[in-house]
Amino acid sequence: MLHATRKVNKSDYVTIAQNKRARHEYFIEQELEAGLSLHGWEVKSLRAGKANINDSYVLLKDGEAYLFGATFQSFTEASSHVVCDPMRTRKLLLNKKELDTLFGCVNYKHYTVIALSIYWKMTWIKVRIGVAKGKKEYDKRIEIKEREWQVTKGRIIKNRG
């Protein structure tokens, strides 16, 4: 029996939360997609868009990866017998090869693993994580100069034409 394969559209990816400071504070060397182990009330709060991952990072211990520092606002209509901890450490669902890559980057190359965004991929909630190195102050200044030069260059070209 043959199954029809479904083509994935851009509309199937809906961003829930983004870490906007990440690209300003870090050089992102590599990006990975990971699943997220959640409770029912957390899924409901993500459906409502009540998540914050600005200060979150990935903690690697005991051969597993955990999302630490992400805040999911508790959903008031959720079950009353469940204790909602908005700052709970959540397990990331990665395969062994991806975990080995992360452990190698963190332990030997001294990289940091941070959460970049949380999004829906069809019916699944996914986390985009980045393997990153911190920027120095002068790196940030150079980036600002380059951005300002691009804007100025665009204005010059626009006024000439």
CSV table of C-alpha atoms in Angstrom, one decimal:
chain,number,residue,atom,x,y,z
A,1,MET,CA,0.0,0.0,0.0
A,2,LEU,CA,1.4,3.4,-1.0
A,3,HIS,CA,1.1,6.4,1.1
A,4,ALA,CA,0.9,9.9,-0.4
A,5,THR,CA,3.7,12.2,0.7
A,6,ARG,CA,2.7,15.7,1.7
A,7,LYS,CA,4.7,18.7,0.5
A,8,VAL,CA,5.8,20.9,3.4
A,9,ASN,CA,4.9,24.6,2.8
A,10,LYS,CA,6.2,27.7,4.5
A,11,SER,CA,2.8,28.2,6.1
A,12,ASP,CA,3.3,24.9,8.0
A,13,TYR,CA,6.0,26.7,10.1
A,14,VAL,CA,4.5,29.1,12.6
A,15,THR,CA,6.9,30.9,15.0
A,16,ILE,CA,5.8,31.0,18.6
A,17,ALA,CA,8.7,32.8,20.3
A,18,GLN,CA,12.1,34.1,19.1
A,19,ASN,CA,15.3,34.9,20.9
A,20,LYS,CA,16.1,38.3,19.2
A,21,ARG,CA,19.1,39.0,21.4
A,22,ALA,CA,20.9,35.8,20.3
A,23,ARG,CA,22.2,37.0,17.0
A,24,HIS,CA,23.4,40.3,18.6
A,25,GLU,CA,25.1,38.6,21.5
A,26,TYR,CA,26.6,35.5,19.8
A,27,PHE,CA,28.1,34.2,16.5
A,28,ILE,CA,25.9,31.4,15.5
A,29,GLU,CA,28.1,28.6,14.1
A,30,GLN,CA,25.5,25.9,13.6
A,31,GLU,CA,21.8,25.5,13.9
A,32,LEU,CA,19.8,22.3,14.8
A,33,GLU,CA,16.2,21.5,15.1
A,34,ALA,CA,15.0,19.6,18.3
A,35,GLY,CA,11.8,18.3,19.6
A,36,LEU,CA,10.5,19.4,23.0
A,37,SER,CA,9.0,17.2,25.7
A,38,LEU,CA,6.1,19.2,27.2
A,39,HIS,CA,3.2,18.8,29.6
A,40,GLY,CA,-0.4,19.5,28.5
A,41,TRP,CA,-0.7,23.0,30.0
A,42,GLU,CA,2.6,24.0,28.3
A,43,VAL,CA,1.2,23.1,24.9
A,44,LYS,CA,-1.9,25.2,25.7
A,45,SER,CA,0.2,28.2,26.7
A,46,LEU,CA,2.3,27.8,23.5
A,47,ARG,CA,-0.9,27.8,21.5
A,48,ALA,CA,-1.8,31.1,23.1
A,49,GLY,CA,1.7,32.4,22.3
A,50,LYS,CA,2.7,32.9,25.9
A,51,ALA,CA,6.4,31.9,25.9
A,52,ASN,CA,9.7,33.7,26.5
A,53,ILE,CA,13.1,32.2,25.5
A,54,ASN,CA,15.3,35.4,25.7
A,55,ASP,CA,17.4,34.1,28.6
A,56,SER,CA,17.3,30.4,27.7
A,57,TYR,CA,20.1,28.1,26.9
A,58,VAL,CA,20.7,24.3,26.5
A,59,LEU,CA,22.1,22.4,29.5
A,60,LEU,CA,24.0,19.2,28.6
A,61,LYS,CA,24.2,16.5,31.4
A,62,ASP,CA,24.0,12.8,31.8
A,63,GLY,CA,24.0,12.2,28.0
A,64,GLU,CA,20.8,14.3,27.6
A,65,ALA,CA,20.0,17.9,26.5
A,66,TYR,CA,17.7,20.2,28.5
A,67,LEU,CA,16.2,23.6,27.7
A,68,PHE,CA,16.9,25.8,30.7
A,69,GLY,CA,15.6,29.3,31.4
A,70,ALA,CA,12.6,29.3,29.1
A,71,THR,CA,9.4,30.7,30.6
A,72,PHE,CA,6.0,29.4,29.5
A,73,GLN,CA,3.3,31.4,31.2
A,74,SER,CA,0.9,29.1,33.1
A,75,PHE,CA,-2.4,28.6,31.4
A,76,THR,CA,-5.2,29.3,33.9
A,77,GLU,CA,-7.8,27.1,32.2
A,78,ALA,CA,-5.6,24.0,32.5
A,79,SER,CA,-6.3,21.2,34.9
A,80,SER,CA,-6.5,22.3,38.5
A,81,HIS,CA,-4.8,19.3,39.9
A,82,VAL,CA,-1.5,19.9,38.0
A,83,VAL,CA,1.1,22.2,39.5
A,84,CYS,CA,2.4,24.5,36.8
A,85,ASP,CA,6.0,25.5,37.0
A,86,PRO,CA,6.7,28.2,34.3
A,87,MET,CA,10.5,27.9,34.6
A,88,ARG,CA,10.6,24.1,34.5
A,89,THR,CA,13.6,22.4,32.8
A,90,ARG,CA,12.4,20.7,29.6
A,91,LYS,CA,14.0,17.8,27.8
A,92,LEU,CA,15.1,18.3,24.2
A,93,LEU,CA,14.5,15.4,21.9
A,94,LEU,CA,17.6,14.8,19.8
A,95,ASN,CA,19.2,11.7,18.3
A,96,LYS,CA,22.5,10.3,19.5
A,97,LYS,CA,24.6,11.8,16.7
A,98,GLU,CA,23.2,15.3,17.4
A,99,LEU,CA,23.9,14.9,21.1
A,100,ASP,CA,27.4,13.8,20.4
A,101,THR,CA,28.0,16.9,18.2
A,102,LEU,CA,26.7,19.2,20.9
A,103,PHE,CA,28.8,17.5,23.7
A,104,GLY,CA,31.9,17.8,21.5
A,105,CYS,CA,31.3,21.5,20.7
A,106,VAL,CA,30.6,22.4,24.4
A,107,ASN,CA,33.3,20.3,26.1
A,108,TYR,CA,36.2,20.6,23.6
A,109,LYS,CA,35.6,23.8,21.6
A,110,HIS,CA,34.0,25.8,24.5
A,111,TYR,CA,30.9,26.8,22.6
A,112,THR,CA,27.5,27.7,24.1
A,113,VAL,CA,24.2,26.2,23.0
A,114,ILE,CA,21.3,28.6,23.0
A,115,ALA,CA,17.6,28.5,22.0
A,116,LEU,CA,16.9,30.6,18.9
A,117,SER,CA,13.2,30.1,18.4
A,118,ILE,CA,10.2,27.9,19.2
A,119,TYR,CA,7.8,27.1,16.4
A,120,TRP,CA,5.1,24.8,15.1
A,121,LYS,CA,6.2,22.4,12.4
A,122,MET,CA,2.8,21.1,11.2
A,123,THR,CA,1.5,19.5,14.4
A,124,TRP,CA,4.8,19.3,16.3
A,125,ILE,CA,6.4,21.9,18.5
A,126,LYS,CA,10.1,22.3,17.6
A,127,VAL,CA,13.0,24.3,19.0
A,128,ARG,CA,15.7,25.8,16.8
A,129,ILE,CA,18.9,25.7,18.8
A,130,GLY,CA,22.2,27.3,17.9
A,131,VAL,CA,25.8,26.3,18.7
A,132,ALA,CA,27.4,29.7,19.3
A,133,LYS,CA,30.4,31.7,20.5
A,134,GLY,CA,30.0,34.9,22.5
A,135,LYS,CA,30.7,38.2,20.8
A,136,LYS,CA,33.1,40.8,22.3
A,137,GLU,CA,32.1,44.4,22.6
A,138,TYR,CA,34.3,45.4,19.6
A,139,ASP,CA,32.6,42.7,17.5
A,140,LYS,CA,29.2,44.3,18.2
A,141,ARG,CA,30.6,47.7,17.3
A,142,ILE,CA,31.9,46.4,14.0
A,143,GLU,CA,28.6,44.8,13.2
A,144,ILE,CA,26.8,48.1,13.9
A,145,LYS,CA,29.2,50.0,11.6
A,146,GLU,CA,28.6,47.5,8.8
A,147,ARG,CA,24.9,47.7,9.2
A,148,GLU,CA,25.0,51.6,9.1
A,149,TRP,CA,27.2,51.5,6.0
A,150,GLN,CA,24.7,49.2,4.2
A,151,VAL,CA,21.9,51.7,5.0
A,152,THR,CA,24.0,54.7,3.9
A,153,LYS,CA,25.0,52.9,0.7
A,154,GLY,CA,21.4,52.1,-0.1
A,155,ARG,CA,20.5,55.8,0.4
A,156,ILE,CA,23.3,57.0,-1.9
A,157,ILE,CA,22.3,54.5,-4.7
A,158,LYS,CA,18.6,55.5,-4.3
A,159,ASN,CA,19.4,59.2,-4.6
A,160,ARG,CA,21.6,58.8,-7.6
A,161,GLY,CA,19.1,56.7,-9.6
